[in-house]
Coordinates of C-alpha atoms and ligand atoms in Angstrom, one line a residue:
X30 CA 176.5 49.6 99.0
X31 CA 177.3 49.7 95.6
X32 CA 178.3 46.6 93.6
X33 CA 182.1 46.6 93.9
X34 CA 183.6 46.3 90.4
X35 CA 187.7 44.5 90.5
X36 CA 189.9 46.3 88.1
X37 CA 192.2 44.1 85.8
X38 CA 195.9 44.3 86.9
X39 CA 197.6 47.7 86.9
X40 CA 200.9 49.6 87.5
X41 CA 199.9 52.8 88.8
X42 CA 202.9 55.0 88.6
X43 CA 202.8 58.1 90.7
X44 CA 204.8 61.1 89.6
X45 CA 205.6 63.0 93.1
X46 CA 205.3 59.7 95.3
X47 CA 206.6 61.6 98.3
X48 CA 204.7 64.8 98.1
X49 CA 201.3 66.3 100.0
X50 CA 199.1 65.0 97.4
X51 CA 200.5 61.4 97.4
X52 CA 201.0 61.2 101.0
X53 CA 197.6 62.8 102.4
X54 CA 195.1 61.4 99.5
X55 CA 196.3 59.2 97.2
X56 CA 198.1 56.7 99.0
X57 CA 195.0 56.3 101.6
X58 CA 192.4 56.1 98.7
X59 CA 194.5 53.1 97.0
X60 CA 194.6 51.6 100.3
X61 CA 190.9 51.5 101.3
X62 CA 190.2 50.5 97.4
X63 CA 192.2 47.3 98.3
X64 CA 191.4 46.8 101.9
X65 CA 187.9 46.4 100.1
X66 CA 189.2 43.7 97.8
X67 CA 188.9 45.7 94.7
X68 CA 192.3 45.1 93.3
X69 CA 193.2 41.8 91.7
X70 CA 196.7 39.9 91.4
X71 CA 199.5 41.5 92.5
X72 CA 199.0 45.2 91.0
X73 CA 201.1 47.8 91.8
X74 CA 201.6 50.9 92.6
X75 CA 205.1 52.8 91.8
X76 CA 206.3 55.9 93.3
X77 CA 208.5 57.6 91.6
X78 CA 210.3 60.8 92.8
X79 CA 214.0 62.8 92.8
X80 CA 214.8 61.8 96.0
X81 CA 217.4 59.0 96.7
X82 CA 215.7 57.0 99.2
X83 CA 215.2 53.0 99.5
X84 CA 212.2 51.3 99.3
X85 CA 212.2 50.4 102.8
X86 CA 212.1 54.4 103.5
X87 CA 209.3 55.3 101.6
X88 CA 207.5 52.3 102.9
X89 CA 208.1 53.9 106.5
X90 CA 207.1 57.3 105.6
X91 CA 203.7 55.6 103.6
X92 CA 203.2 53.9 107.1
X93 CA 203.1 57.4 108.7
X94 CA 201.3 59.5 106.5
X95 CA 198.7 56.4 106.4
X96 CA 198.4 56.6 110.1
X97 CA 197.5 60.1 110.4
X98 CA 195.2 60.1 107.8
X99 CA 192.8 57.0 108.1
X100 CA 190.3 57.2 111.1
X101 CA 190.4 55.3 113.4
X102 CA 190.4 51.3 113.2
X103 CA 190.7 51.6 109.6
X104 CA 195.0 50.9 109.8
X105 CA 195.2 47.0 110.3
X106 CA 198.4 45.6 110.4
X107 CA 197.1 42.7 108.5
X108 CA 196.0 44.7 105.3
X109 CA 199.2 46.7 105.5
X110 CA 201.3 44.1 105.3
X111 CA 199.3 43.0 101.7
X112 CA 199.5 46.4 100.6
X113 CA 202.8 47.2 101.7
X114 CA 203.3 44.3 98.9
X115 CA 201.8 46.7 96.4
X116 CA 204.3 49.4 96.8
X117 CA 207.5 49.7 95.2
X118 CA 209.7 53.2 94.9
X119 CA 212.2 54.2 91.9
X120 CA 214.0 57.2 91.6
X121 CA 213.4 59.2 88.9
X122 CA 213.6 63.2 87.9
X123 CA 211.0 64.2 86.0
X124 CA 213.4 66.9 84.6
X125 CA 215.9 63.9 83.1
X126 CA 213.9 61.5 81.7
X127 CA 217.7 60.0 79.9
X128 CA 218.1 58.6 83.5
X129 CA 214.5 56.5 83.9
X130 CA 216.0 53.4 83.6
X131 CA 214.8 51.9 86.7
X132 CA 211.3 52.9 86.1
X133 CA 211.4 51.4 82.3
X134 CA 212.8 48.0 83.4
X135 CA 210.1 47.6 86.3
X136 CA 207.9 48.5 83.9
X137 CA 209.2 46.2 81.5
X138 CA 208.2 43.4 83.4
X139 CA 204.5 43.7 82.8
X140 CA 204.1 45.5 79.3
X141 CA 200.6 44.3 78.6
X142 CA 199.2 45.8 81.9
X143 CA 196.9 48.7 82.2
X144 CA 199.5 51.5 83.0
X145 CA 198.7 54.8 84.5
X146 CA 201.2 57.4 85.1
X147 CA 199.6 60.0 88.0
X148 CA 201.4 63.4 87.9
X149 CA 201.0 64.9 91.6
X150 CA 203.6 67.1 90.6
X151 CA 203.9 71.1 89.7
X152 CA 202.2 71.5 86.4
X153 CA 205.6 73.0 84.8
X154 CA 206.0 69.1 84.9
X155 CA 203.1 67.5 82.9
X156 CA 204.7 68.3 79.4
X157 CA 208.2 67.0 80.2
X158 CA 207.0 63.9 82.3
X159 CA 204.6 63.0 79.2
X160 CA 207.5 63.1 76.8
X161 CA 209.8 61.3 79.1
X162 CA 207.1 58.4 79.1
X163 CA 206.9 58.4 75.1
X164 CA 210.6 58.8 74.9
X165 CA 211.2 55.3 76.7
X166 CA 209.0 53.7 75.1
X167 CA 206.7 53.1 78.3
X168 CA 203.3 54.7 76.3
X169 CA 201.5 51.6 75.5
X170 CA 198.5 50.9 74.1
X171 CA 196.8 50.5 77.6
X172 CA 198.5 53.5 78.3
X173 CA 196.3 56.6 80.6
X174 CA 197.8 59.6 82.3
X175 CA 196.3 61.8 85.1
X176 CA 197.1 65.8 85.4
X177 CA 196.1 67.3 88.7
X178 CA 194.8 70.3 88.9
X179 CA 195.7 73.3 88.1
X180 CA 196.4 72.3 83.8
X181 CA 198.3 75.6 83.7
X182 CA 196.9 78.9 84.9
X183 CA 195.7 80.9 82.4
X184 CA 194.0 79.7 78.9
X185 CA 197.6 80.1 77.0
X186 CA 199.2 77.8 79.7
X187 CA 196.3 75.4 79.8
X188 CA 197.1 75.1 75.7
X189 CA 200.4 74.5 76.0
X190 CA 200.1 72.1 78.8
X191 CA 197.3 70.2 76.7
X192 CA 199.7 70.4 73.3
X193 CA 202.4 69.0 75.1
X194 CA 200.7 66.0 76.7
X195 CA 198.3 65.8 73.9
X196 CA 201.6 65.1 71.5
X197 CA 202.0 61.8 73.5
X198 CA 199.0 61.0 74.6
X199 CA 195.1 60.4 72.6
X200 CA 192.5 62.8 74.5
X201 CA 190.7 60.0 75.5
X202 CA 193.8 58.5 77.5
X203 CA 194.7 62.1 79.5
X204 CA 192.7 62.3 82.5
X205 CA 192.4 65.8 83.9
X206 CA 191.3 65.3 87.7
X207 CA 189.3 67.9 89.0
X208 CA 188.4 66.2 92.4
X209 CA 184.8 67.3 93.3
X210 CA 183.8 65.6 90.1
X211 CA 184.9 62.6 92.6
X212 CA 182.6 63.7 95.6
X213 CA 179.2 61.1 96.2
X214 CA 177.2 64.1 96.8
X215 CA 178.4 66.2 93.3
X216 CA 177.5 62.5 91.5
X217 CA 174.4 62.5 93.4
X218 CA 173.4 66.3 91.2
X219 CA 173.0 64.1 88.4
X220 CA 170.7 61.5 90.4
X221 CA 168.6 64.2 91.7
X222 CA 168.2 66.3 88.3
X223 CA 167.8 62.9 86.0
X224 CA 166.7 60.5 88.0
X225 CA 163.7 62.2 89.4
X226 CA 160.8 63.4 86.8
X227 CA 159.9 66.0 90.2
X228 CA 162.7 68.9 89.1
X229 CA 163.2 69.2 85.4
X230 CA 160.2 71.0 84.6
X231 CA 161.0 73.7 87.2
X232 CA 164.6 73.7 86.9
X233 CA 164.4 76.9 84.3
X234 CA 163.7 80.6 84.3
X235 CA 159.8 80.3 84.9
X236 CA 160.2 78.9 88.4
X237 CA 163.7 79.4 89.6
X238 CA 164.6 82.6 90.8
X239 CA 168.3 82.2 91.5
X240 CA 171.2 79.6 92.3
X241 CA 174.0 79.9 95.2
X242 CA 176.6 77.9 95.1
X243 CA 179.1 78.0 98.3
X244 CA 181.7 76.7 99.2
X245 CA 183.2 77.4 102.6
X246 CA 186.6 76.9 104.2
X247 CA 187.3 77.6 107.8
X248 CA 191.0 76.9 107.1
X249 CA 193.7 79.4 106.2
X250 CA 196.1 78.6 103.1
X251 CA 198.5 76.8 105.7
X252 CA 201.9 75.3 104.4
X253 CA 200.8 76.5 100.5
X254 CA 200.9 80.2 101.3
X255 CA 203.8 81.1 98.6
X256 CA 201.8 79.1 96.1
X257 CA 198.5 80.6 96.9
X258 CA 200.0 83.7 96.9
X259 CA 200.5 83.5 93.2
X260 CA 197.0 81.8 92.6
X261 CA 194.6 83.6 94.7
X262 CA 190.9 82.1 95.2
X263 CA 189.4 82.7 91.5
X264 CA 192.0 80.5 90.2
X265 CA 192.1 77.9 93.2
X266 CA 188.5 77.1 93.2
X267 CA 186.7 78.8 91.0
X268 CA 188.2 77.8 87.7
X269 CA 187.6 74.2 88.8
X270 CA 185.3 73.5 91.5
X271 CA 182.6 75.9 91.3
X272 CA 182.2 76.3 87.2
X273 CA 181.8 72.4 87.0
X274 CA 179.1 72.4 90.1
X275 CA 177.7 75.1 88.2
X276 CA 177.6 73.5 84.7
X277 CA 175.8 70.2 86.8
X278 CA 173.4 72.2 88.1
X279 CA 172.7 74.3 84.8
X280 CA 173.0 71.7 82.0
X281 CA 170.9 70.3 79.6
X282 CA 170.0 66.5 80.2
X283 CA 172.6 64.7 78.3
X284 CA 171.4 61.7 76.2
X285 CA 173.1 59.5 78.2
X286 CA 175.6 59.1 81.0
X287 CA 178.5 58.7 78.2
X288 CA 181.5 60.7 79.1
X289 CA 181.1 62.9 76.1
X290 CA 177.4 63.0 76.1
X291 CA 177.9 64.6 79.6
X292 CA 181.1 66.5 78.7
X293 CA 179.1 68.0 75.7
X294 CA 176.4 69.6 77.6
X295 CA 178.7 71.2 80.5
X296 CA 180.9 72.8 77.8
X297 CA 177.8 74.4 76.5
X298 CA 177.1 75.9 79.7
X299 CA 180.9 77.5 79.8
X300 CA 180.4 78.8 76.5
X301 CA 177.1 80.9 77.9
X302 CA 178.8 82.6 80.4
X303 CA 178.6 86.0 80.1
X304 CA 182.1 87.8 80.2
X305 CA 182.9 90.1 83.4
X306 CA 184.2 92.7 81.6
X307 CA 185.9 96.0 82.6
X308 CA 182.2 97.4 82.5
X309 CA 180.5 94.9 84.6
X310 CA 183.2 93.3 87.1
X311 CA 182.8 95.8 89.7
X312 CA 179.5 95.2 90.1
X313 CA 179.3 91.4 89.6
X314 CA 182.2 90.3 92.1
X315 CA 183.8 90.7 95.4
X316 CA 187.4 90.3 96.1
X317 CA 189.0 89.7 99.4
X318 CA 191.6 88.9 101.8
X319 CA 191.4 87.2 105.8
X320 CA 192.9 89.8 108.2
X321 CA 193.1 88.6 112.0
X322 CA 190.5 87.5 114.2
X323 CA 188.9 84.0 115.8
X324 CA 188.4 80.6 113.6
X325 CA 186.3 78.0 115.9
X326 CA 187.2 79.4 119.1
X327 CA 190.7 80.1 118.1
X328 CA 192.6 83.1 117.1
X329 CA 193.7 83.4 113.6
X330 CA 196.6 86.0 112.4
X331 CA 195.5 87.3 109.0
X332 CA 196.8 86.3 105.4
X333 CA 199.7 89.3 105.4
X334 CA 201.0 88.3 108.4
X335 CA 201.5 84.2 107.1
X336 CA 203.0 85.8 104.5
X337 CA 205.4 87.6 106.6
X338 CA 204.1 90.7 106.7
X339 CA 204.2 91.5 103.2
X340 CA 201.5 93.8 101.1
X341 CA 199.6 91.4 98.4
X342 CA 196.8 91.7 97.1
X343 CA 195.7 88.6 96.6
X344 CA 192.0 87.5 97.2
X345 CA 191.8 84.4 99.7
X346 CA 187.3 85.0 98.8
X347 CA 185.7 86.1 95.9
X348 CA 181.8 86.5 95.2
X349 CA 180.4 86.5 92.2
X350 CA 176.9 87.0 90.0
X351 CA 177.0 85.0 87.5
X352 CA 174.5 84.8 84.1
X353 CA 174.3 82.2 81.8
X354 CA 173.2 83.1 78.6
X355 CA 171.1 81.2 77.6
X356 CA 167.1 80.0 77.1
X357 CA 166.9 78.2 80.3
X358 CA 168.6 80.8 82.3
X359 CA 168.1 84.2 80.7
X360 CA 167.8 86.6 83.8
X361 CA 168.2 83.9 86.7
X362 CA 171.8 85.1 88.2
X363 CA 173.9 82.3 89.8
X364 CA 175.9 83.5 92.7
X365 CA 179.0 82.4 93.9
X366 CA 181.2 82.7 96.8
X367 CA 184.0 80.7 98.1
X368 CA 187.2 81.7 100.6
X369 CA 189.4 80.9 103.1
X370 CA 189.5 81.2 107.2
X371 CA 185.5 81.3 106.9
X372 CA 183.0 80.8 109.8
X373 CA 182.6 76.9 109.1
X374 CA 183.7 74.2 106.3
X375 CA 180.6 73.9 104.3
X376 CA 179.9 73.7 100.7
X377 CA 176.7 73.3 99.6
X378 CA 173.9 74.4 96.4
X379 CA 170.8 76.3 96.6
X380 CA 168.1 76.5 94.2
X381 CA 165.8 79.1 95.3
X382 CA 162.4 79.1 93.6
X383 CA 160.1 82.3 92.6
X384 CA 157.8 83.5 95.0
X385 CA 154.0 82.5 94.9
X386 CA 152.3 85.0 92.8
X387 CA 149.8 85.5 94.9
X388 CA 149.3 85.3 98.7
X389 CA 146.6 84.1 100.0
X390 CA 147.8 84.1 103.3
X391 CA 148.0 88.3 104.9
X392 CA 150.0 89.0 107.8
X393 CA 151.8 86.2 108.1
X394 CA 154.3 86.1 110.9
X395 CA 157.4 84.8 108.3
X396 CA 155.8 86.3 105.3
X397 CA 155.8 83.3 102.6
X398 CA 159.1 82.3 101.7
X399 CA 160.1 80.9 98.5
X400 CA 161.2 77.3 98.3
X401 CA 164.3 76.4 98.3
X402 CA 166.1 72.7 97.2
X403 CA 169.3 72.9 99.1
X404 CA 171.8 70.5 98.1
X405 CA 174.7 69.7 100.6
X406 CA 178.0 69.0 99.4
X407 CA 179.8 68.6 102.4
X408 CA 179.8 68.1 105.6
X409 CA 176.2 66.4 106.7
X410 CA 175.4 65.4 102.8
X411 CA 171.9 65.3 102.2
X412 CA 169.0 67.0 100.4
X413 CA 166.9 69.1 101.7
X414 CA 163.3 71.1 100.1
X415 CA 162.3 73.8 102.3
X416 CA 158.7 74.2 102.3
X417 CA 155.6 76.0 104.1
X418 CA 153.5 74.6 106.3
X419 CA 150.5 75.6 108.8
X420 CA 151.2 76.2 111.9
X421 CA 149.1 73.6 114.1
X422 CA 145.8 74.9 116.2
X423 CA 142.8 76.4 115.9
X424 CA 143.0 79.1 115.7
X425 CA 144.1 81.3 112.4
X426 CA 146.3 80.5 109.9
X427 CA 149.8 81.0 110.0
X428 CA 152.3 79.9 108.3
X429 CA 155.5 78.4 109.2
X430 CA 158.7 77.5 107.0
X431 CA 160.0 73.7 107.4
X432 CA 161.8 71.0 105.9
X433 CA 161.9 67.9 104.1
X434 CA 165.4 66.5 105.0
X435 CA 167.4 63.8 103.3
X436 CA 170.5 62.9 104.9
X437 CA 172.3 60.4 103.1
X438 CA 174.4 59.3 106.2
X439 CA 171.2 58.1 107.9
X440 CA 169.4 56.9 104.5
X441 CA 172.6 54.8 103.8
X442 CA 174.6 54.6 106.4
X443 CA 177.8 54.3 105.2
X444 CA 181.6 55.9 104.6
X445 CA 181.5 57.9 102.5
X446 CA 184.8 57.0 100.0
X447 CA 187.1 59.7 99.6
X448 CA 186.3 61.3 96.1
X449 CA 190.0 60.3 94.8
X450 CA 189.0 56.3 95.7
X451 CA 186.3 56.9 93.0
X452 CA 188.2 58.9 90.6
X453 CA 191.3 56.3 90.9
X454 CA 189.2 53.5 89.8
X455 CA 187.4 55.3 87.2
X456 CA 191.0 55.8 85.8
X457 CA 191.8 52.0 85.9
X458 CA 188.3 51.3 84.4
X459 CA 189.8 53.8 81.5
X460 CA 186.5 55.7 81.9
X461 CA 187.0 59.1 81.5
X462 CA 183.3 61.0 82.4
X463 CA 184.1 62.2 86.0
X464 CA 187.2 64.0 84.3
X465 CA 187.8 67.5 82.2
X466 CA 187.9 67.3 78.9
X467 CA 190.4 69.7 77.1
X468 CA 188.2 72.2 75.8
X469 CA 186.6 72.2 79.4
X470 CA 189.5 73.1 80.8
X471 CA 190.3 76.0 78.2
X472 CA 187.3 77.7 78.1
X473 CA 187.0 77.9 81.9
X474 CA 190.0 79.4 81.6
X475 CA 189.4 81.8 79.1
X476 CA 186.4 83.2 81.2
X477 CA 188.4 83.4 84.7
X478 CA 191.5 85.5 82.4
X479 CA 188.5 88.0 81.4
X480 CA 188.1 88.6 84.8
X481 CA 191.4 88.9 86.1
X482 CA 191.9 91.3 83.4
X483 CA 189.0 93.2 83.9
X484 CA 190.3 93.3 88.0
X485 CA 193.2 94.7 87.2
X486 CA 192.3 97.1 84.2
X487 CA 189.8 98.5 86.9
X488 CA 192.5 98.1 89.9
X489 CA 189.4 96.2 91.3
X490 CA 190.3 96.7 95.6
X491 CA 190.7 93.8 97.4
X492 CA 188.5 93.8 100.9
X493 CA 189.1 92.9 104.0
X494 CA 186.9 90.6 106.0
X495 CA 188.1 89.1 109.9
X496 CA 188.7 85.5 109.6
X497 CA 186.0 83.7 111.3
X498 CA 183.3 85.7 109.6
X499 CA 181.4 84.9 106.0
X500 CA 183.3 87.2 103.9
X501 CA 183.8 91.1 103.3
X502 CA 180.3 93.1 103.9
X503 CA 180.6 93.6 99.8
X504 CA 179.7 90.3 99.4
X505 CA 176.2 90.6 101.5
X506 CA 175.7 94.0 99.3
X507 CA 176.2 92.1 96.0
X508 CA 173.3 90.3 96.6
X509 CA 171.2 93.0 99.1
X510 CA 171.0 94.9 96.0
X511 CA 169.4 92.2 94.4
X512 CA 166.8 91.8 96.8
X513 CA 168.5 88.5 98.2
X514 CA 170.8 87.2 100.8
X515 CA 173.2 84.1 101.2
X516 CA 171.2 81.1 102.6
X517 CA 171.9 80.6 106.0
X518 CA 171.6 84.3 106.4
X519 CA 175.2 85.7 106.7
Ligands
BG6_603 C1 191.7 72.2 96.3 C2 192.2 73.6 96.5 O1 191.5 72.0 94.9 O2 190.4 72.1 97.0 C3 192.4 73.9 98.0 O3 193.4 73.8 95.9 C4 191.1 73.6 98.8 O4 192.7 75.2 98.3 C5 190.5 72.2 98.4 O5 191.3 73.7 100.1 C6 189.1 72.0 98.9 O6 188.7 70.7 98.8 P1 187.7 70.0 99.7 O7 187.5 68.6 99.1 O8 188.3 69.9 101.1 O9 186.4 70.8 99.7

């Protein structure tokens, strides 16, 4: 286990201390951080939220939402009691920041504290909530504040979401969270590309022949539908998730693990995208949208009818070949695919290498497959390098694929922490590498408005695909065409 680092004595204010967010991840991350001792003197952590409700309340309702959500044997009465100590509730509207007077004077009582305001809140809010902070005079110099995702959702809001904080707030104190940057396994990318002499001279065009990056959902869009509605898949996972597992896997080795050493070589990455233009989009991505059919044994109505039987057209999956332009990657396409009511929860990264040149081996009863270095995000985390081997006898030669398999539950044997445990502390620690810097943010942006543009200058269709399946049949095609499927086969 890791050595566990104590962070000096905070307030932790949380903007939208009753909603999802707070409830379901943020609340049970700050607990487990100080059931393992790593919070010193008596922190705290402040919910603040419109509602008129006593402290006692929220208490209850953090009691609850911490008993559904930790596994089993993890709730002790003991350790809730001591964190129950921790948490306070004020009342406060983010929209009238004239009326914050409770939060300023509990504030007040600690001003030399590290102070982080967390805004689990609609992003509509981030601007207003940051100026209601500067107004009261609650910025201080140990000062941070954390935007969740989505920092607006196009480039233009992104700007003005990043203008308006940034008038309140130094870049290095804002603290954009996009939570895979949280997940063991993502942090492990870097451990396996840098820490390990084995990869970096293949991990280019001469030996790679393409990367897939997945990542699965079996679940629909549940209690978010109305909001989803309005996002669609692009915006909900690719903006974020997938381009910054891309930019890990396709970066340059950074100079050093510094926040802007690393920040600096993902942004290059955005920057090489190439466009999906009017010309190109069709044939570089897949839209679509669950209908009806069976999710793990269980039958599953389709997007339309969650919505109430209404006609949209937004895409709960999207596919999409991606090229970097660059000298590394000139020609090797990274695909990516990601959606809702899928067969299984899975996310996971495959580099697949070229084929041998020449086989040595004829009529072989798998033909020679490429290698492939799968890296698996979630669930089963682990490693693993798919190789060929002989086929043991005496007879003939034939080959057989297998694997080298890391799993990092059985190498380490641990819980995994919850990616917002990590990305809480890194906050406190003021260390800002695991988060998106502003010109990140933008130029994702900027290439995901491209393609919604280009999708709706072409009136790009939106296809169907029956939940419980991997996806619309256009998806296979984009990469049949190439010569290539989706690892596992489907
Ligand atoms: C969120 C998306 O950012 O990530 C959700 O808004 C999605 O739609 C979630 O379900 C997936 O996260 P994880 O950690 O479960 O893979």
């Amino acid at each position: 286990m890791a050595k566990l680092i104590p962070v000096d004595e905070f307030d932790l204010v949380i903007f939208g201390g009753t909603g999802d967010l707070a409830m379901r991840k943020l609340l049970p991350a700050l607990y487990h951080r100080d059931r393992d001792g790593q919070f010193t003197g008596d922190s705290r952590i402040i919910a603040a939220s419109r509602r008129d409700i006593t402290r006692d309340e929220y208490l209850g309702r953090v009691e609850t939402a911490l008993k559904n959500s930790l596994k089993e044997g993890e709730f002790e009465d003991s350790q809730w009691t001591a964190f129950r100590d921790r948490v306070h509730y004020v009342q406060a509207d983010a929209g009238n920041p004239e009326a914050w007077s409770g939060l300023s004077s509990m504030l007040g009582e600690h001003p030399g504290r590290d102070r982080v305001a967390y805004l689990a809140t609609a992003p509509s809010l981030f601007g207003p909530i940051a100026r209601g902070l500067k107004q009261n005079g609650l910025v201080t110099a140990t000062s941070r504040i954390v935007l969740e995702k989505p920092v607006g959702q196009d480039e233009a809001s992104a700007r003005e979401i990043n203008n308006a904080v940034g008038h309140c707030f130094a870049e290095d104190r804002i603290f954009r969270i996009d939570h895979y940057l949280g997940k063991e396994t993502v942090q492990n990318l870097l451990a396996l590309r840098f820490g390990n002499s084995l990869f970096e001279p293949l991990w280019r065009l001469n030996a790679v022949d393409h990367v897939q990056i997945t990542v699965a959902e079996d679940l629909g869009v549940g209690g978010r539908i109305e909001f989803y509605d309005r996002i669609g898949a692009l915006r909900d996972m690719v903006q974020n998730h997938m381009l910054q597992l891309l930019c890990l896997v396709a970066m340059e080795p950074p100079a050093s693990l510094h926040h802007d050493a690393v920040r600096d070589e993902k942004i290059k990455v955005l920057r090489a995208l190439r466009p999906l233009t009017e010309a190109n989009v069709k044939t570089n991505s897949v839209r679509g949208q669950y209908n009806a059919g069976t999710v793990n044994g269980e039958p599953a109505v389709g997007f339309d009818e969650e919505l109430g039987d209404a006609k949209s057209t937004t895409e709960t999956f999207v596919a999409l070949k991606v090229e970097i332009d660059n000298w590394r990657w000139s020609n090797v396409p990274f695909y990516l695919r990601t959606g809702k009511r899928l067969k299984d929860k899975h996310s996971e990264i495959v580099v697949q290498f070229k084929d041998v040149p020449h086989s040595i081996f004829p009529q072989q009863k798998y033909g020679v497959q490429p290698n492939r270095l799968t890296i698996r995000l979630q669930p089963d985390e682990g490693v693993r390098l798919s190789l060929m081997a002989k086929e043991p006898g005496p007879g003939g030669f034939d080959l057989q694929p297998v694997s080298l398999n890391l799993s990092f539950e059985e190498t380490f044997g641990l819980r995994y922490p919850d990616a917002y445990e990590r990305l809480l502390m890194e906050v406190l620690r003021g260390n800002p590498a695991l988060f998106m810097r502003r010109d990140e943010v933008e130029s994702a942006w900027k290439w995901i408005d491209t393609i919604i543009a280009s999708w709706e200058a072409t009136e790009q269709t939106v296809e169907t695909y029956v939940a419980g399946s991997w996806g619309p049949t256009a998806s296979s095609l984009l990469m049949d065409r190439d010569g290539r499927a989706w690892r596992p086969d489907n």
